CSV table of C-alpha atoms in Angstrom, one decimal:
chain,number,residue,atom,x,y,z
A,4,UNK,CA,4.3,-17.3,4.9
A,5,UNK,CA,2.7,-13.7,4.8
A,6,UNK,CA,3.5,-12.0,1.6
A,7,UNK,CA,4.4,-8.6,2.1
A,8,UNK,CA,2.8,-6.3,-0.5
A,9,UNK,CA,3.7,-2.3,-0.5
A,10,UNK,CA,1.3,0.7,-2.1
A,11,UNK,CA,4.0,3.0,-3.5
A,12,UNK,CA,3.9,5.6,-5.7
A,13,UNK,CA,6.0,9.4,-5.5
A,14,UNK,CA,3.1,11.1,-6.7
A,15,UNK,CA,1.4,12.4,-3.6
A,16,UNK,CA,-2.9,12.3,-3.9
A,17,UNK,CA,-3.3,8.5,-6.3
A,18,UNK,CA,-5.3,6.9,-3.8
A,19,UNK,CA,-2.8,5.2,-1.7
A,20,UNK,CA,-3.8,5.1,1.3
A,21,UNK,CA,-7.8,4.7,0.7
A,22,UNK,CA,-6.4,1.3,-1.3
A,23,UNK,CA,-4.2,0.7,1.7
A,24,UNK,CA,-7.1,0.8,4.4
A,25,UNK,CA,-9.7,-0.7,1.5
A,26,UNK,CA,-7.8,-3.1,-0.2
A,27,UNK,CA,-7.0,-5.3,3.6
A,28,UNK,CA,-9.8,-4.1,4.6
A,29,UNK,CA,-11.8,-6.2,1.7
A,30,UNK,CA,-9.0,-8.9,2.1
A,31,UNK,CA,-9.6,-9.6,6.0
A,32,UNK,CA,-13.1,-9.2,4.6
A,33,UNK,CA,-12.8,-12.4,2.7
A,34,UNK,CA,-11.1,-14.4,6.0
A,35,UNK,CA,-7.5,-13.6,4.9
A,36,UNK,CA,-5.3,-12.6,8.0
A,37,UNK,CA,-4.0,-9.1,7.2
A,38,UNK,CA,-1.4,-6.2,8.8
A,39,UNK,CA,-1.1,-2.8,7.3
A,40,UNK,CA,2.7,-1.1,8.4
A,41,UNK,CA,1.4,2.8,8.0
A,42,UNK,CA,5.4,3.8,6.6
A,43,UNK,CA,4.0,7.8,5.8
A,44,UNK,CA,4.3,9.8,8.6
A,45,UNK,CA,0.7,11.7,7.5
A,46,UNK,CA,-0.2,8.5,9.6
A,47,UNK,CA,-3.4,8.6,7.8
A,48,UNK,CA,-3.4,5.1,7.5
A,49,UNK,CA,-3.8,4.6,11.1
A,50,UNK,CA,-6.5,8.0,11.9
A,51,UNK,CA,-8.5,6.1,8.6
A,52,UNK,CA,-8.8,2.1,10.6
A,53,UNK,CA,-10.1,4.6,13.6
A,54,UNK,CA,-6.5,4.3,15.6
A,55,UNK,CA,-6.0,7.7,17.9
A,56,UNK,CA,-2.8,8.9,17.0
A,57,UNK,CA,-2.3,10.3,20.6
A,58,UNK,CA,-3.1,7.3,22.3
A,59,UNK,CA,-0.4,5.1,20.4
A,60,UNK,CA,2.7,4.1,22.6
A,61,UNK,CA,4.6,2.9,20.4
A,62,UNK,CA,4.4,3.3,16.7
A,63,UNK,CA,6.3,1.8,14.0
A,64,UNK,CA,9.0,5.1,14.1
A,65,UNK,CA,9.9,3.4,17.8
A,66,UNK,CA,10.7,-0.4,16.3
A,67,UNK,CA,12.8,1.5,13.2
A,68,UNK,CA,14.4,4.5,16.1
A,69,UNK,CA,14.2,2.4,20.0
A,70,UNK,CA,14.3,-1.2,18.6
A,71,UNK,CA,10.6,-1.3,20.7
A,72,UNK,CA,9.7,-5.1,20.0
A,73,UNK,CA,7.6,-5.1,16.4
A,74,UNK,CA,4.9,-7.0,18.5
A,75,UNK,CA,4.4,-4.0,20.6
A,76,UNK,CA,3.2,-1.7,18.1
A,77,UNK,CA,0.4,-4.5,16.5
A,78,UNK,CA,-3.1,-2.9,16.7
A,79,UNK,CA,-6.7,-4.3,16.5
A,80,UNK,CA,-9.6,-2.8,14.1
A,81,UNK,CA,-12.2,-2.7,14.0
A,82,UNK,CA,-12.6,-5.5,11.8
A,83,UNK,CA,-11.1,-9.2,12.8
A,84,UNK,CA,-8.3,-10.3,11.4
A,85,UNK,CA,-7.6,-6.4,10.9
A,86,UNK,CA,-4.3,-5.1,12.4
A,87,UNK,CA,-2.3,-1.8,11.6
A,88,UNK,CA,1.8,-1.6,13.3
A,89,UNK,CA,0.7,3.0,13.0
A,90,UNK,CA,2.6,5.6,12.7
A,91,UNK,CA,3.6,8.9,13.8
A,92,UNK,CA,4.5,12.2,12.5
A,93,UNK,CA,8.1,11.3,13.8
A,94,UNK,CA,8.9,9.3,10.6
A,95,UNK,CA,9.5,12.5,8.9
A,96,UNK,CA,12.8,13.0,11.4
A,97,UNK,CA,13.3,8.7,10.8
A,98,UNK,CA,14.9,9.1,7.9
A,99,UNK,CA,17.7,11.2,8.9
A,100,UNK,CA,18.3,9.5,12.1
A,101,UNK,CA,18.4,6.1,10.1
A,102,UNK,CA,21.4,7.7,8.2
A,103,UNK,CA,23.8,6.1,10.9
A,104,UNK,CA,22.2,2.4,11.3
A,105,UNK,CA,24.2,-0.4,9.8
A,106,UNK,CA,22.5,-2.3,6.8
A,107,UNK,CA,19.9,1.0,6.9
A,108,UNK,CA,18.1,-0.2,3.5
A,109,UNK,CA,16.5,-3.6,6.0
A,110,UNK,CA,15.3,-2.0,9.5
A,111,UNK,CA,11.7,-2.5,8.5
A,112,UNK,CA,12.3,-5.7,6.7
A,113,UNK,CA,14.4,-6.9,9.8
A,114,UNK,CA,11.2,-5.9,12.1
A,115,UNK,CA,8.5,-8.0,9.3
A,116,UNK,CA,10.3,-10.9,9.1
A,117,UNK,CA,9.5,-12.4,12.9
A,118,UNK,CA,5.5,-11.4,12.4
A,119,UNK,CA,5.9,-12.7,8.1
A,120,UNK,CA,4.0,-16.3,8.7
A,121,UNK,CA,1.1,-14.2,11.4
A,122,UNK,CA,-0.6,-13.2,8.0
A,123,UNK,CA,-1.6,-14.0,4.9
A,124,UNK,CA,-1.3,-10.3,3.8
A,125,UNK,CA,0.8,-7.1,4.9
A,126,UNK,CA,-0.2,-4.5,2.7
A,127,UNK,CA,2.6,-1.0,3.7
A,128,UNK,CA,1.6,2.5,2.7
A,129,UNK,CA,4.3,4.1,1.8
A,130,UNK,CA,4.9,7.8,2.1
A,131,UNK,CA,4.0,10.1,-1.7
A,132,UNK,CA,8.4,10.1,-1.2
A,133,UNK,CA,11.8,8.1,-3.1
A,134,UNK,CA,13.0,8.6,0.9
A,135,UNK,CA,14.7,6.1,2.9
A,136,UNK,CA,11.7,5.0,4.5
A,137,UNK,CA,10.3,4.0,0.9
A,138,UNK,CA,12.9,2.6,-0.1
A,139,UNK,CA,12.8,0.0,3.4
A,140,UNK,CA,9.3,-0.6,2.3
A,141,UNK,CA,10.4,-1.5,-1.1
A,142,UNK,CA,12.7,-3.8,0.2
A,143,UNK,CA,10.9,-6.0,2.9
A,144,UNK,CA,8.2,-6.5,-0.2
A,145,UNK,CA,7.8,-9.1,-2.2
A,146,UNK,CA,5.3,-6.8,-4.4
A,147,UNK,CA,4.0,-3.0,-4.8
A,148,UNK,CA,1.0,-2.4,-6.7
A,149,UNK,CA,1.2,1.2,-7.8
A,150,UNK,CA,-1.8,3.4,-7.9
A,151,UNK,CA,-2.1,5.3,-11.0
A,152,UNK,CA,-5.0,8.6,-10.7
A,153,UNK,CA,-6.9,9.3,-14.0
A,154,UNK,CA,-5.3,12.3,-14.1
A,155,UNK,CA,-4.2,14.2,-16.7
A,156,UNK,CA,-0.1,13.9,-15.8
A,157,UNK,CA,-1.4,10.2,-13.8
A,158,UNK,CA,2.0,8.9,-15.2
A,159,UNK,CA,4.1,11.9,-15.3
A,160,UNK,CA,7.0,10.4,-12.4
A,161,UNK,CA,6.1,6.9,-12.7
A,162,UNK,CA,9.2,6.1,-14.7
A,163,UNK,CA,10.9,7.7,-11.7
A,164,UNK,CA,9.9,4.5,-9.9
A,165,UNK,CA,9.9,1.8,-12.2
A,166,UNK,CA,13.8,3.8,-11.8
A,167,UNK,CA,14.0,3.3,-8.5
A,168,UNK,CA,12.2,-0.3,-8.1
A,169,UNK,CA,14.7,-1.6,-11.0
A,170,UNK,CA,17.8,-0.5,-8.9
A,171,UNK,CA,15.6,-2.3,-6.0
A,172,UNK,CA,15.5,-5.4,-7.6
A,173,UNK,CA,19.6,-5.0,-8.3
A,174,UNK,CA,20.8,-4.4,-5.1
A,175,UNK,CA,18.6,-5.0,-2.3
A,176,UNK,CA,15.5,-7.5,-3.2
A,177,UNK,CA,16.1,-9.6,-5.6
A,178,UNK,CA,12.3,-11.0,-5.4
A,179,UNK,CA,11.2,-7.8,-6.0
A,180,UNK,CA,8.2,-8.0,-8.5
A,181,UNK,CA,4.7,-5.5,-10.1
A,182,UNK,CA,2.0,-6.5,-8.6
A,183,UNK,CA,0.5,-4.2,-10.7
A,184,UNK,CA,-0.6,-0.5,-11.3
A,185,UNK,CA,-4.6,0.7,-10.4
A,186,UNK,CA,-6.3,2.6,-11.8
A,187,UNK,CA,-7.9,5.3,-8.4
A,188,UNK,CA,-10.2,7.8,-8.9
A,189,UNK,CA,-11.3,6.0,-12.3
A,190,UNK,CA,-14.7,8.2,-13.6
A,191,UNK,CA,-16.0,6.8,-16.8
A,192,UNK,CA,-17.6,9.9,-18.5
A,193,UNK,CA,-15.2,11.7,-18.6
A,194,UNK,CA,-13.1,10.7,-22.6
A,195,UNK,CA,-10.4,12.3,-20.8
A,196,UNK,CA,-10.5,8.8,-17.9
A,197,UNK,CA,-10.7,6.6,-20.8
A,198,UNK,CA,-8.1,8.5,-22.7
A,199,UNK,CA,-5.3,7.3,-18.5
A,200,UNK,CA,-7.2,4.3,-18.6
A,201,UNK,CA,-6.1,3.1,-22.7
A,202,UNK,CA,-2.5,4.8,-22.3
A,203,UNK,CA,-1.7,2.8,-18.9
A,204,UNK,CA,-2.7,-0.4,-20.5
A,205,UNK,CA,-0.8,-0.1,-23.8
A,206,UNK,CA,2.0,0.9,-21.8
A,207,UNK,CA,2.3,-2.0,-18.9
A,208,UNK,CA,-0.9,-3.9,-20.7
A,209,UNK,CA,-1.2,-7.3,-18.5
A,210,UNK,CA,0.7,-6.0,-15.1
A,211,UNK,CA,-2.1,-3.4,-14.9
A,212,UNK,CA,-5.0,-4.2,-13.0
A,213,UNK,CA,-8.4,-6.0,-14.3
A,214,UNK,CA,-10.3,-4.1,-11.5
A,215,UNK,CA,-10.9,0.1,-11.9
A,216,UNK,CA,-11.6,1.7,-8.1
A,217,UNK,CA,-14.0,3.7,-9.6
A,218,UNK,CA,-14.5,7.8,-8.2
A,219,UNK,CA,-17.0,7.4,-5.2
A,220,UNK,CA,-18.9,9.4,-2.6
A,221,UNK,CA,-18.6,6.9,-0.2
A,222,UNK,CA,-14.9,6.0,-0.7
A,223,UNK,CA,-14.1,9.7,0.3
A,224,UNK,CA,-16.3,9.8,3.5
A,225,UNK,CA,-15.5,7.1,5.2
A,226,UNK,CA,-12.0,8.2,6.3
A,227,UNK,CA,-13.4,11.0,8.9
A,228,UNK,CA,-15.3,7.8,10.5
A,229,UNK,CA,-11.7,6.4,10.6
A,230,UNK,CA,-13.6,3.5,9.0
A,231,UNK,CA,-12.5,1.5,6.0
A,232,UNK,CA,-15.7,1.9,3.1
A,233,UNK,CA,-17.1,-1.5,3.4
A,234,UNK,CA,-17.9,-0.5,7.8
A,235,UNK,CA,-19.5,2.5,6.3
A,236,UNK,CA,-21.6,1.5,3.5
A,237,UNK,CA,-21.0,-2.1,2.1
A,238,UNK,CA,-23.4,-1.3,-1.0
A,239,UNK,CA,-21.2,1.0,-2.0
A,240,UNK,CA,-19.3,1.2,-5.2
A,241,UNK,CA,-15.9,2.3,-3.6
A,242,UNK,CA,-16.5,-1.3,-1.1
A,243,UNK,CA,-17.6,-3.6,-4.4
A,244,UNK,CA,-14.3,-2.0,-5.7
A,245,UNK,CA,-12.2,-2.9,-3.3
A,246,UNK,CA,-14.0,-6.3,-2.7
A,247,UNK,CA,-13.4,-7.0,-6.8
A,248,UNK,CA,-9.7,-6.0,-6.1
A,249,UNK,CA,-8.9,-8.1,-2.9
A,250,UNK,CA,-10.5,-11.3,-4.8
A,251,UNK,CA,-8.0,-10.7,-8.3
A,252,UNK,CA,-5.4,-10.4,-6.1
A,253,UNK,CA,-5.9,-13.7,-3.6
A,254,UNK,CA,-7.2,-15.6,-7.1
A,255,UNK,CA,-3.1,-13.9,-8.5
A,256,UNK,CA,-1.6,-15.2,-5.9
A,257,UNK,CA,-3.0,-18.8,-5.0
A,258,UNK,CA,-2.6,-18.9,-9.1
A,259,UNK,CA,0.9,-18.2,-8.6
A,260,UNK,CA,1.4,-20.7,-5.8
A,261,UNK,CA,0.1,-23.5,-8.2
A,262,UNK,CA,2.9,-22.5,-10.8
A,263,UNK,CA,5.7,-22.7,-7.9
């Protein structure tokens, strides 16, 4: 049964989409079957994995609003074992259209349940907000990765996100756990980056991933080519960081399964 992991942080520009694309590609490279669900109306995960949004007939929006078959919305990518359900700018209005739906917080969960067994990991790229689509994503997920940028206001807003996660865990999805806090855009030469690393570690201890995503030019360039960094430059720091993260997640989950 596939594990569903949402990547969420209502603060924009923390590396959520970059992490989603490159973690998914790394997991697929490690021979896992992976599905990315692009739940952000900006559709950056879709274009970053080479999907031409203009050519998409069926996206997450059609599945949510028109009850399209979710299998019709699954597109393959250039990496074996990596599929994507793309997003669309129309998703911006979907939150208002969803207000009249029964069980409106569980629409994405109900979409993903029938295809869950087809994948080892399903990664949901959430939009930088705590709106209804993000609530849906967290209700569908088993766990959440919280990317934290190594910048001055890094911890601002995290308490709000943690509060939302707590409410969802209490009311909608009792199995929701925090997979980990992931430090992104890390530059070891900057004292501030090291201070933030220490602060996040002190606050969240074991919940912080050992892997840190460093600042890397290739990582920034690769989405404009519609490629994950592992295809754009496999030897780059960005590629190595995400492979290490994928291995850390696989190891952690195999240990958790062993303990059950």
